[in-house]
Short mmCIF file of C-alpha atoms in Angstrom, two decimals:
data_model
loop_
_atom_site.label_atom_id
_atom_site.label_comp_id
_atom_site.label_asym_id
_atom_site.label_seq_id
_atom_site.Cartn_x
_atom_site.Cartn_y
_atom_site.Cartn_z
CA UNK A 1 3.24 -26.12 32.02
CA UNK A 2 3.67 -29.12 30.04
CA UNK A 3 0.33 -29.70 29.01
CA UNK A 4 0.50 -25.59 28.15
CA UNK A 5 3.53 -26.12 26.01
CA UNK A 6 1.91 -29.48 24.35
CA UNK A 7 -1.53 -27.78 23.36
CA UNK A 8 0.83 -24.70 21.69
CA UNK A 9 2.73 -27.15 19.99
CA UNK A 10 -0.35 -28.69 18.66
CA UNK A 11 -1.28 -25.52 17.53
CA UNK A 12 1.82 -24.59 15.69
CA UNK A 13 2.12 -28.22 14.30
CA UNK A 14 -1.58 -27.73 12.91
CA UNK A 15 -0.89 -24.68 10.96
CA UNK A 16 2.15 -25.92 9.34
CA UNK A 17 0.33 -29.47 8.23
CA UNK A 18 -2.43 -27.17 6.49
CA UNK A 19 0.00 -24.99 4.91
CA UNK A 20 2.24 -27.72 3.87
CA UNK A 21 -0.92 -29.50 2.90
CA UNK A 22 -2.04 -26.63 0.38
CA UNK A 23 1.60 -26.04 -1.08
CA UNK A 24 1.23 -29.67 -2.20
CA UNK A 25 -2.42 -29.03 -3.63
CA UNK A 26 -0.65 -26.34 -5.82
CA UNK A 27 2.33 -28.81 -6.45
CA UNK A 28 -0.51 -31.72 -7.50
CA UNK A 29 -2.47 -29.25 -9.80
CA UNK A 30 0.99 -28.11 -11.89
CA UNK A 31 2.05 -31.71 -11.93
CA UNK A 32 0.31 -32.09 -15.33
CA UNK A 33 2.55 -29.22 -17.33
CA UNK A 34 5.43 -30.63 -19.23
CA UNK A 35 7.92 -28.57 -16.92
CA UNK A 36 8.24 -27.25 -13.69
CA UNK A 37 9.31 -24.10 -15.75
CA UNK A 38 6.04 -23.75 -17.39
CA UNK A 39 4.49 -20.15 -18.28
CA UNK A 40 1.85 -21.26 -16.18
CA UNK A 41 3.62 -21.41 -12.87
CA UNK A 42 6.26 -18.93 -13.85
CA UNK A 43 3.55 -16.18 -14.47
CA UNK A 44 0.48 -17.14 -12.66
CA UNK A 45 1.31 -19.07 -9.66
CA UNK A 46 2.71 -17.09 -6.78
CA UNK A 47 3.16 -18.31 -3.53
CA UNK A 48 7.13 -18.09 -1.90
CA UNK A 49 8.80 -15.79 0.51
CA UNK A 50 10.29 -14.42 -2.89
CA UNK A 51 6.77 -13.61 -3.92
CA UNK A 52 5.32 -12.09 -1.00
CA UNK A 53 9.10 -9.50 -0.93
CA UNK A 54 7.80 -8.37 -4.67
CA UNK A 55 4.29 -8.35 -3.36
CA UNK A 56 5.23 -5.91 -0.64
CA UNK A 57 8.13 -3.54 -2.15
CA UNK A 58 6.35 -3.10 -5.50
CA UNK A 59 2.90 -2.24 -3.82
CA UNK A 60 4.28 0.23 -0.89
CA UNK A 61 6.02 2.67 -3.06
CA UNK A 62 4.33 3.60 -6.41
CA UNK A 63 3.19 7.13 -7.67
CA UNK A 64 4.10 8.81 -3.77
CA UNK A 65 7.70 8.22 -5.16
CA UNK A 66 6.95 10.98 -7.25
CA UNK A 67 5.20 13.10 -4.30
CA UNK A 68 7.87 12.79 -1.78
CA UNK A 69 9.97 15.57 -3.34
CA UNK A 70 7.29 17.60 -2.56
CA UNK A 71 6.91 16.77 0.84
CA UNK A 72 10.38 17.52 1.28
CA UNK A 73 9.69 20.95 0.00
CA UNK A 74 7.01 21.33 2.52
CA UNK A 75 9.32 19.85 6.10
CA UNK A 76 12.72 20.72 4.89
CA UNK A 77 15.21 17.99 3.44
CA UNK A 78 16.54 16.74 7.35
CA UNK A 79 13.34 16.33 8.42
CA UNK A 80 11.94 14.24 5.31
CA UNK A 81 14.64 11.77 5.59
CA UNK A 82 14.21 11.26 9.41
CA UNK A 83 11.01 10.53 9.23
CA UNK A 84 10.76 8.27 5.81
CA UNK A 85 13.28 5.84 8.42
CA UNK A 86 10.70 5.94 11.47
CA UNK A 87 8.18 5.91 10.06
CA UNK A 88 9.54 2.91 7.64
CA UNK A 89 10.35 1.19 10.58
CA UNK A 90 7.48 1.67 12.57
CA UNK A 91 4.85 0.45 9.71
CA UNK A 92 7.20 -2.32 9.66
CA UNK A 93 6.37 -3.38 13.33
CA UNK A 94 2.75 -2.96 12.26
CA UNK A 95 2.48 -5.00 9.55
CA UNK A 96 4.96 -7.70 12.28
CA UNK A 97 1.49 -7.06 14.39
CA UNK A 98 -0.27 -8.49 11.59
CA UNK A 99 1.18 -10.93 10.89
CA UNK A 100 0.87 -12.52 14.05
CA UNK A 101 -3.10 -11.82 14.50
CA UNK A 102 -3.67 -13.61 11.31
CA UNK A 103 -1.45 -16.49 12.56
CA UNK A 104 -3.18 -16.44 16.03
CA UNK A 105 -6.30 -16.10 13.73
CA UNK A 106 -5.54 -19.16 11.20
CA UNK A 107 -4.09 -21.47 14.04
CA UNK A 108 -7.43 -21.33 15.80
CA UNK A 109 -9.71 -22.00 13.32
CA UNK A 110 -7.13 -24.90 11.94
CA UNK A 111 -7.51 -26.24 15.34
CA UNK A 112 -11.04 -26.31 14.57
CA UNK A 113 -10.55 -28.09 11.21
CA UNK A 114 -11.61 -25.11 9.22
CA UNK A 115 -10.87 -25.34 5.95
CA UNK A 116 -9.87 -22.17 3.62
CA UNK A 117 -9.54 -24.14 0.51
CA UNK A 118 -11.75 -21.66 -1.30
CA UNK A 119 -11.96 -18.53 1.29
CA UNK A 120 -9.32 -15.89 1.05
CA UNK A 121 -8.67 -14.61 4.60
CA UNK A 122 -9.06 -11.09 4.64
CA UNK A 123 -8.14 -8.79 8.02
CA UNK A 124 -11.71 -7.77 9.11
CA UNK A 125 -12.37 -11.62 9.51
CA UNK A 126 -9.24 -11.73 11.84
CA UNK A 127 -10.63 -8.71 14.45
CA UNK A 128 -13.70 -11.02 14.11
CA UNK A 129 -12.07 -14.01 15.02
CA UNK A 130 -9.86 -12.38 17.53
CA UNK A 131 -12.14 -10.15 19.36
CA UNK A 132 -15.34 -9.85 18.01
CA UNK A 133 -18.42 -7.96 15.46
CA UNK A 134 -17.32 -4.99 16.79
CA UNK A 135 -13.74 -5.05 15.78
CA UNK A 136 -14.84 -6.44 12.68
CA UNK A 137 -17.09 -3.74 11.70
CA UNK A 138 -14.37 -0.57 12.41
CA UNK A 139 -11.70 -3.17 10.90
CA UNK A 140 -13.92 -3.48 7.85
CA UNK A 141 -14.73 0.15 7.46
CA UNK A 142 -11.20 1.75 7.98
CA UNK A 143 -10.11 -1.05 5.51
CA UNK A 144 -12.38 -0.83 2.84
CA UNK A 145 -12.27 3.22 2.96
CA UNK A 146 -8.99 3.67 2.98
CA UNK A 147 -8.29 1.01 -0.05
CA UNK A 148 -10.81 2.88 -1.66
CA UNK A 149 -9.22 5.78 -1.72
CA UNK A 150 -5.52 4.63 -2.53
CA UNK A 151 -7.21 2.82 -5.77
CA UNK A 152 -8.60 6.43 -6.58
CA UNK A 153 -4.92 7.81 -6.06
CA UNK A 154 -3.93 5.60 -8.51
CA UNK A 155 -6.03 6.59 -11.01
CA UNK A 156 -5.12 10.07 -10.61
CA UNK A 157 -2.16 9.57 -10.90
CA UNK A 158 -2.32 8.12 -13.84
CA UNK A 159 -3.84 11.09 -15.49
CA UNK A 160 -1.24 13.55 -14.01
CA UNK A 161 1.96 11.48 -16.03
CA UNK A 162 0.03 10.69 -18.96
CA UNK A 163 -0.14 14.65 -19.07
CA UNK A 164 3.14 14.92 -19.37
CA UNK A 165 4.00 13.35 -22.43
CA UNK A 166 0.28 14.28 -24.26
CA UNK A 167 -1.38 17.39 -23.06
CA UNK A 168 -3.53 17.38 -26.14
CA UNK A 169 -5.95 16.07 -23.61
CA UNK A 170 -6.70 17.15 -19.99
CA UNK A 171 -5.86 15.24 -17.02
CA UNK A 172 -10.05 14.37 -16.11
CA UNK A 173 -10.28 12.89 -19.56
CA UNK A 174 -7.17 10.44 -19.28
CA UNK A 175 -8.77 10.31 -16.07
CA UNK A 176 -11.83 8.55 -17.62
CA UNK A 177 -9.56 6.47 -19.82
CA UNK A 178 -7.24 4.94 -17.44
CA UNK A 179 -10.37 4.21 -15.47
CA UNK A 180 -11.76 1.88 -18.33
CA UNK A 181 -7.99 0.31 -18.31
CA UNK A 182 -8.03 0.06 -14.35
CA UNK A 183 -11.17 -1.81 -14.64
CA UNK A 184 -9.66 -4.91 -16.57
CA UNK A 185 -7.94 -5.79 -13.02
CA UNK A 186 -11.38 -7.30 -12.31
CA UNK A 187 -9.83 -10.65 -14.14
CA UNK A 188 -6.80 -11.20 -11.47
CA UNK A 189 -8.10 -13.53 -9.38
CA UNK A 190 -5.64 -13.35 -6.31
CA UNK A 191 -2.43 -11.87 -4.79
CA UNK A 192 -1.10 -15.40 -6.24
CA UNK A 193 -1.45 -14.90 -10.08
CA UNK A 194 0.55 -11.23 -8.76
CA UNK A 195 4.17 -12.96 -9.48
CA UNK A 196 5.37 -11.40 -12.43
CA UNK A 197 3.40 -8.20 -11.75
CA UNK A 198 4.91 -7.61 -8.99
CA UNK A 199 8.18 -8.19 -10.22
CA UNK A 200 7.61 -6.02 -13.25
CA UNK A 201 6.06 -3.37 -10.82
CA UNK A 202 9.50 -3.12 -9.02
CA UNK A 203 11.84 -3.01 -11.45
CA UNK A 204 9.53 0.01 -13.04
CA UNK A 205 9.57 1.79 -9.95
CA UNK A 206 13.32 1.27 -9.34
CA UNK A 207 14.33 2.68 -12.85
CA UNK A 208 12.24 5.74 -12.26
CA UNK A 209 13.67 6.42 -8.93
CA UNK A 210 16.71 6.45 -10.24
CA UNK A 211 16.06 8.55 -13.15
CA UNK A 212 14.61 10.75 -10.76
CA UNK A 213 17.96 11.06 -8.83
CA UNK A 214 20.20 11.18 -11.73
CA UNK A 215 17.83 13.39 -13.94
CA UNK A 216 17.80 16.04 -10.79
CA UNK A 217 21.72 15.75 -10.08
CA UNK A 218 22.82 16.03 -13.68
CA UNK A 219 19.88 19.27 -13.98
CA UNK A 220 21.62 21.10 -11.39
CA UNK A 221 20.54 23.35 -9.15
CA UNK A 222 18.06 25.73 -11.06
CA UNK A 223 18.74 29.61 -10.99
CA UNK A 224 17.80 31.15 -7.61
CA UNK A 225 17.02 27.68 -6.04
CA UNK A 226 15.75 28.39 -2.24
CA UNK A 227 15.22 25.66 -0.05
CA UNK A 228 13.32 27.34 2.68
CA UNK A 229 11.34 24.60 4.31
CA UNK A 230 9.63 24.26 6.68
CA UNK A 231 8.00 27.55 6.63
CA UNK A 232 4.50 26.57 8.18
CA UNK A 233 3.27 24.40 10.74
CA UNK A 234 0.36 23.54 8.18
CA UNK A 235 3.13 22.62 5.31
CA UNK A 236 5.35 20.83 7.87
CA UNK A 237 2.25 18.23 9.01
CA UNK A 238 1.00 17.84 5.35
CA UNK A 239 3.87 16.58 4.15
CA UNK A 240 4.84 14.40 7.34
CA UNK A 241 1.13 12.29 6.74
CA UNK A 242 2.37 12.35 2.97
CA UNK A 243 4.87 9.90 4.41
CA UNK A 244 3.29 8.41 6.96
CA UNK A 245 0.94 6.91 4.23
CA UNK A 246 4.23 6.32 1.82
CA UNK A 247 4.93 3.11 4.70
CA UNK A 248 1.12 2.60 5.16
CA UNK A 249 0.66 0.51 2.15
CA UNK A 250 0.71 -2.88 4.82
CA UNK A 251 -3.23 -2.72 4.28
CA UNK A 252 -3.08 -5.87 2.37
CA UNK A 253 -0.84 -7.77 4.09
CA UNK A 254 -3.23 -10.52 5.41
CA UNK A 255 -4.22 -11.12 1.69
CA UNK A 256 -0.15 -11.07 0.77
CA UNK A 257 -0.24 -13.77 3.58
CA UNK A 258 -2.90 -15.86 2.43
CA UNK A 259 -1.11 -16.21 -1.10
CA UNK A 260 1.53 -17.46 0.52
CA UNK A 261 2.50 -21.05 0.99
CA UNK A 262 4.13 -20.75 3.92
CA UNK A 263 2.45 -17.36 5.94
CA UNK A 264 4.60 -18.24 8.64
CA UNK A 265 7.85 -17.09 7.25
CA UNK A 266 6.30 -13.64 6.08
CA UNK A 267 7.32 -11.85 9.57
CA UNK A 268 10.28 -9.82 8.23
CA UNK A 269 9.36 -9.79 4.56
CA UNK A 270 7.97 -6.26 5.41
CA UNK A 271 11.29 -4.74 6.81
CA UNK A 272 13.02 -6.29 4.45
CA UNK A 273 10.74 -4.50 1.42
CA UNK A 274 10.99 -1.36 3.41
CA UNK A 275 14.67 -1.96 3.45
CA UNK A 276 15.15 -1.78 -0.01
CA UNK A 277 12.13 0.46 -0.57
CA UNK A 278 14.73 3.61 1.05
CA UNK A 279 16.92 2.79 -1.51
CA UNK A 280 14.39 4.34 -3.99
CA UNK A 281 12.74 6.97 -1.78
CA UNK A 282 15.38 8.99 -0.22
CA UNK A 283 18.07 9.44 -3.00
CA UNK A 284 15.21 10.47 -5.12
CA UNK A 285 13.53 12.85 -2.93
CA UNK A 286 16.98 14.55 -1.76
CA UNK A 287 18.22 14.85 -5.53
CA UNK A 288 15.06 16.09 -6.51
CA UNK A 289 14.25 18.59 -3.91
CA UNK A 290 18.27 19.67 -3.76
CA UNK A 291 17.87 20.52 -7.66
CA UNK A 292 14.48 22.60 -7.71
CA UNK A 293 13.87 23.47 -3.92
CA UNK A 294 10.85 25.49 -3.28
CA UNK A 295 9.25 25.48 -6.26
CA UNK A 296 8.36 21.94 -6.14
CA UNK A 297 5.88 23.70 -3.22
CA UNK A 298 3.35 24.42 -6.59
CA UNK A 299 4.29 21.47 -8.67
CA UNK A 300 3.48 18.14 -6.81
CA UNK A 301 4.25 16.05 -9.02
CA UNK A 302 8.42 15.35 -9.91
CA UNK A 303 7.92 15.03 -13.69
CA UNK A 304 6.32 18.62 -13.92
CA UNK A 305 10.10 20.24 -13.22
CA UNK A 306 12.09 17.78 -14.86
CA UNK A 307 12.82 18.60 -18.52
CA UNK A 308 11.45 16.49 -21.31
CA UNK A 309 13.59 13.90 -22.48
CA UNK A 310 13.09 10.20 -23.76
CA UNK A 311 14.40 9.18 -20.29
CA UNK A 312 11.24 10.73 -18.71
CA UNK A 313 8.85 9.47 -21.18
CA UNK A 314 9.98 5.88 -20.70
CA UNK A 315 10.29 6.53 -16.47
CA UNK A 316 6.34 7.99 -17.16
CA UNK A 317 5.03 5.18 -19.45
CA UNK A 318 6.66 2.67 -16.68
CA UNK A 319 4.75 4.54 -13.84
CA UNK A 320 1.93 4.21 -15.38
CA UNK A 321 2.31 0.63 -15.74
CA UNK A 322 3.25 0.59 -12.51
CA UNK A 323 0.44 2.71 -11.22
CA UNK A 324 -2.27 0.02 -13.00
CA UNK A 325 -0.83 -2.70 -11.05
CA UNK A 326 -1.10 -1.16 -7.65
CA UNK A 327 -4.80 -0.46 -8.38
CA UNK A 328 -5.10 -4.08 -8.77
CA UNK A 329 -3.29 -4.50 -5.22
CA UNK A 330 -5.46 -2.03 -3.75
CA UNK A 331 -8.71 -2.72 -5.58
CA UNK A 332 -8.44 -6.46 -4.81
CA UNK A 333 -9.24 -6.86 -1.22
CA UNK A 334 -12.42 -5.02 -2.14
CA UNK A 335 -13.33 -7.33 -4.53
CA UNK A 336 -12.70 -10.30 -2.34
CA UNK A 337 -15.36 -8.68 -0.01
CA UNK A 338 -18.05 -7.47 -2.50
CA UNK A 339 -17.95 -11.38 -3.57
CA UNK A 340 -18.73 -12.29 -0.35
CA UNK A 341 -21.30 -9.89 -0.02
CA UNK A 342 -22.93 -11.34 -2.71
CA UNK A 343 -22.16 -14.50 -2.82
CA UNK A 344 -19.75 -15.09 -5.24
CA UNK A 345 -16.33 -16.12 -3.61
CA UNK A 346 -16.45 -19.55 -3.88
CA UNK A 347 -17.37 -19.25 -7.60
CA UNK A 348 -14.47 -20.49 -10.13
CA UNK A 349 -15.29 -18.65 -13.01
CA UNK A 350 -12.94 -15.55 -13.46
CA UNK A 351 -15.72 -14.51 -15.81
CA UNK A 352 -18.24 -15.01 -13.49
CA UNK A 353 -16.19 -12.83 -10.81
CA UNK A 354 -15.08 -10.26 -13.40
CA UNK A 355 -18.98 -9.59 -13.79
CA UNK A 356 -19.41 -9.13 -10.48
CA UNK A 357 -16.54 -7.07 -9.75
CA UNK A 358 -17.14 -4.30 -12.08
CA UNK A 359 -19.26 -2.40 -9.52
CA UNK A 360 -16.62 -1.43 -7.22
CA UNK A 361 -14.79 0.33 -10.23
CA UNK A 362 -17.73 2.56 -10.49
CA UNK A 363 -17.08 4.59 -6.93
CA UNK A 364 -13.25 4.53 -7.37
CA UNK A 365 -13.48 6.67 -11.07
CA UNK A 366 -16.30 8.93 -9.82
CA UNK A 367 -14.07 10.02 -6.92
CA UNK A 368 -10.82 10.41 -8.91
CA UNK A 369 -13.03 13.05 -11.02
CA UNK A 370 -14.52 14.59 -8.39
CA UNK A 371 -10.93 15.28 -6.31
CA UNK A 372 -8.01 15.12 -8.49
CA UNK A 373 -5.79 16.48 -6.08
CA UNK A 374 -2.22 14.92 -6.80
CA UNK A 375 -0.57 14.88 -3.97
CA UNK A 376 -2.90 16.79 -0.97
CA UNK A 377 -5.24 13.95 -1.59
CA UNK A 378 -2.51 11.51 -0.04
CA UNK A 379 -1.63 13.61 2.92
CA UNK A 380 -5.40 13.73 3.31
CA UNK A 381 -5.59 9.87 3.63
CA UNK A 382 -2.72 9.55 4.94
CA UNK A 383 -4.15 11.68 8.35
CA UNK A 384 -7.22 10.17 8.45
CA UNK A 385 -7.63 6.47 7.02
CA UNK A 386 -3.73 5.02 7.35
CA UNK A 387 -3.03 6.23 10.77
CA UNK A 388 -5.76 4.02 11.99
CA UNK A 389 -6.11 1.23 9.76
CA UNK A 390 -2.06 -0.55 9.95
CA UNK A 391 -0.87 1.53 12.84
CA UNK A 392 -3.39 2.55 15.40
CA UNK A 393 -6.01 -0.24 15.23
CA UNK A 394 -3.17 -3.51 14.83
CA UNK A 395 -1.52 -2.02 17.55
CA UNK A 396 -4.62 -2.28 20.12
CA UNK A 397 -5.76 -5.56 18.10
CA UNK A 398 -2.70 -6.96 19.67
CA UNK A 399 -2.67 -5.54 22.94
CA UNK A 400 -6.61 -6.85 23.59
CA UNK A 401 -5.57 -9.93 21.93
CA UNK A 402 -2.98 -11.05 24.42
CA UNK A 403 -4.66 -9.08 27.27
CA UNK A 404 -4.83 -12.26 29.52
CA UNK A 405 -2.13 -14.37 30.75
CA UNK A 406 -3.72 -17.55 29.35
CA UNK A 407 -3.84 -15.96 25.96
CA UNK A 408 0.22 -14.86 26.38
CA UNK A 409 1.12 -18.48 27.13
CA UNK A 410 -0.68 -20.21 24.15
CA UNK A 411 0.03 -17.27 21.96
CA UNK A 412 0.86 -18.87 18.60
CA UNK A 413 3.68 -16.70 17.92
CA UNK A 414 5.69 -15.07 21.51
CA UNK A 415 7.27 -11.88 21.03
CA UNK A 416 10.08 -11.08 19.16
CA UNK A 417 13.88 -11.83 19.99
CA UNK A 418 14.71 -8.00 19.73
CA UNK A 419 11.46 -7.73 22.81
CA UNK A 420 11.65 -10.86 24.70
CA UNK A 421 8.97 -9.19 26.99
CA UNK A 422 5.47 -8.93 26.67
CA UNK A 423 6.28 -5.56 28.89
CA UNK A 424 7.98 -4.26 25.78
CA UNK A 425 5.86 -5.45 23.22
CA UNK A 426 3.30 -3.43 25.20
CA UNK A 427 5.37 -0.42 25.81
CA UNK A 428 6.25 0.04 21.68
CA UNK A 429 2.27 -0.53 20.76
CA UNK A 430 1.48 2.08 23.38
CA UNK A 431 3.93 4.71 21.80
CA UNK A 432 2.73 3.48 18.36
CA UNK A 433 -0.88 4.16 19.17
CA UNK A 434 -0.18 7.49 20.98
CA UNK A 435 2.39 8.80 18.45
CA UNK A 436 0.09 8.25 15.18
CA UNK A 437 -3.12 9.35 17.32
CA UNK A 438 -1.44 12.61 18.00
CA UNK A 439 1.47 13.13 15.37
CA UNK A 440 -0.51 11.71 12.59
CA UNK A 441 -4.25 11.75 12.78
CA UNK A 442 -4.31 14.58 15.05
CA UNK A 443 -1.63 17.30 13.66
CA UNK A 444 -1.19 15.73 10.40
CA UNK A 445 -5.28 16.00 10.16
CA UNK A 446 -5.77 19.13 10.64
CA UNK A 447 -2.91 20.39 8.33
CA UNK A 448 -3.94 17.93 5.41
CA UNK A 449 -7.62 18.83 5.40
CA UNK A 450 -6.46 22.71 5.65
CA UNK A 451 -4.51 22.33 2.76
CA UNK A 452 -6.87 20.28 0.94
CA UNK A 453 -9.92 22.42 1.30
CA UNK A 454 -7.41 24.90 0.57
CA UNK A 455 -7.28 23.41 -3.34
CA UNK A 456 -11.11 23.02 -3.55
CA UNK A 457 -11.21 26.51 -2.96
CA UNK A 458 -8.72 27.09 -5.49
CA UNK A 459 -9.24 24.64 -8.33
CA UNK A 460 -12.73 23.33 -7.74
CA UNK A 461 -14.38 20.19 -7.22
CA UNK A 462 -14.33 18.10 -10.52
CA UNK A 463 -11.24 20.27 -11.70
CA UNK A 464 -10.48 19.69 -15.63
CA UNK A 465 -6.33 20.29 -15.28
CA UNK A 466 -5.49 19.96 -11.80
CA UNK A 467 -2.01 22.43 -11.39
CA UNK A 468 -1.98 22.31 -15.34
CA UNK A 469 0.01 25.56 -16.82
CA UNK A 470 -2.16 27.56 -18.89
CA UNK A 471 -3.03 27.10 -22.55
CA UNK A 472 -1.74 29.38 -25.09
CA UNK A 473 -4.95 30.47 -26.09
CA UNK A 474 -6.24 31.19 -22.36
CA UNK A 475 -3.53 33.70 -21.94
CA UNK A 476 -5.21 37.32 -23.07
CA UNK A 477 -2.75 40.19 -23.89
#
């Protein structure tokens, strides 16, 4: 036992020398500027607990804020609020899961002396690490698909506000324009040089939430409001995935982690973001859905029923700011591994990497013209690409992780003080993985695809005005 609770410690003390070691590169390479206060590290240099809490608040809720009205309208208002808090707390524990594989993961290889100086750590190299090419290769493709897809949300999403304050233009032509702004993300770097995006991010989001809610209660109820939900099984599963991928946005945590100086202390920065993250999401979604009710069933989108005012322009105009820098969140990780796919990574030329970026932009604005879908399109990934990429596949990640006794006694990180077992830890990843497998991929599958080939069928693939109300001169009398 001693020598057991010596080669841990070695472990632990190894990780925290490297981190410590690479906070003090950082401090070393700023000692130059005139002030600790400089732009430079103000702006561009991201790295504390502080950090990573922006990071994680500002990139989980974004344009679904303005979806989860609708989903209301689709489960009824009890049922929306119950499940934003489970399933806010159970992506919590997920992300908790990750946390520790990529500590497991790191403490390993800095046992090895393996440096990361220039490698960003991303999560399909800590399945690989962990357990193996297999792992890797599902870890990789759920990863990569699903951030694929919640970069191509953001772009349509983009084009549906924009519509609401210019509808000289359709929604696939701002569609093609906010693609071409998207596409300058290619010059971030890293989740470090994130800081004051991701503090800008969340104070946009956190005035449009509220404008939402105050907007909606000052409205009133509309004439004839009905608040019927849920009527259908198909509605009621459509908009639970809608949130289950609301407190799915943990995708990127191991790059969040890697920014960080410290990744040790990141644990509870997730719960802690989701904390304040319900602050914006139910007040909002209530207000809204108490003030228009059943109609927000045809308008997915909040704005649509909210009358035009200069509050709503500015809450749209921040959105859309907001919406830009959560394609950079998403669309990062992907860059990290097309540059290692080619061969770039280690390159320290941001031109250099911009260059070789640009192809991944390509896919993501074909497929926001092709399915511009506000709103199904998120219940549709939600079913199919979150449920297994942060809750079903951490959750068994773990459990084949710490399968053997050996590996639950040097385990960098032991469980939890709220599950001092391993029993328990075991028992929660098991309802995790049976819950979203059934509840969320299952159900929630078959109602999201229903209701998305259900708007193909209706508006088309490659749709000019997705749920756009028709022009004057369209209307024959």
């Amino acid at each position: 036992m001693p020598g057991e609770k010596q080669a841990e410690g070695a472990i632990v003390e190894s990780f925290n020398e490297s981190t410590e070691n690479e906070e003090k590169e950082v401090e070393l390479e700023e000692k130059g500027d005139h002030s600790i206060f400089s732009v430079k590290s103000l702006l561009w240099h991201g790295g504390s607990v502080y950090d990573a809490w922006f990071s994680c608040a500002s990139n989980q809720v974004a344009q679904v804020l303005l979806t989860l009205p609708y989903s209301f309208s689709q489960m009824g208002m009890l049922s929306g609020i119950i499940l934003q808090i489970f399933y806010g707390v159970l992506g919590s524990w997920t992300a908790y899961l990750i946390s520790v594989l990529y500590i497991e993961y790191r403490s390993r290889k800095e046992k090895e002396n393996f440096s990361f100086k220039n490698h960003v750590i991303q999560w399909f190299e800590v399945l690989d690490g962990l357990l193996g090419p297999y792992w890797k290769a599902i870890g990789l493709a759920f990863n990569c698909t699903f951030l694929l897809f919640g970069s191509v949300i953001q772009l349509i999403a983009c084009a549906s506000n924009i519509y609401y304050i210019n509808d000289k233009l359709d929604k696939r032509t701002w569609t093609y324009i906010f693609g071409a702004c998207c596409a300058t993300t290619v010059f971030i770097p890293s989740f470090h040089n994130y800081r004051i995006w991701s503090f800008l991010g969340l104070a946009m989001t956190t005035y449009t939430a509220w404008y939402l809610t105050i907007a909606s209660l000052v409205h009133g109820q509309t004439e004839g409001v009905t608040h019927q939900g849920p009527t259908k099984l198909v509605l009621y599963f459509t908009g639970a995935t809608n949130i289950l991928y609301t407190f799915g946005g943990h995708a990127v945590t191991v790059e969040i982690m890697h920014a960080m100086w410290k990744p040790q202390k990141f644990k509870s920065i997730y719960l802690l973001a989701t904390l304040y993250v319900f602050t914006l999401t139910i007040p909002s979604a209530t207000s809204v859905y108490w003030a228009f009710g059943d109609q927000l069933l045809d308008h997915s989108n909040a704005f649509s029923l909210l009358p035009h005012s200069a509050w709503r322009d500015a809450a749209v105009i921040l959105m859309l700011i907001h919406q830009f820098i959560t394609f950079g969140f998403a669309c990062t990780p992907l860059y990290f591994v097309w540059e290692k796919v080619v061969g770039m990574h280690d390159t320290k030329s941001i031109c250099l990497r911009a260059v070789c970026r640009l192809p991944v932009v390509i896919p993501i604005w074909f497929l926001a013209i092709i399915f511009p879908f506000f709103g199904p399109i998120n219940s549709a990934v939600g079913s199919l690409l979150v449920s297994f990429t942060v809750y079903i596949i951490p959750a068994l990640a773990h459990m084949f992780t710490y399968k053997s006794a050996s590996a639950r006694k040097n385990a960098a990180e032991k469980p939890p003080f709220f599950l001092p077992s391993w029993t328990a830890v075991y028992a929660l990843n098991t309802f995790t993985i049976i819950w979203v497998l059934v509840i969320g991929f299952g159900l929630g599958g078959w109602a999201s695809m229903a209701n998305f080939i259900k708007q193909v069928d209706t508006f088309g693939l490659f749709a000019k005005c997705y749920q756009c109300p028709p022009s004057p001169s369209s209307v024959h009398y």
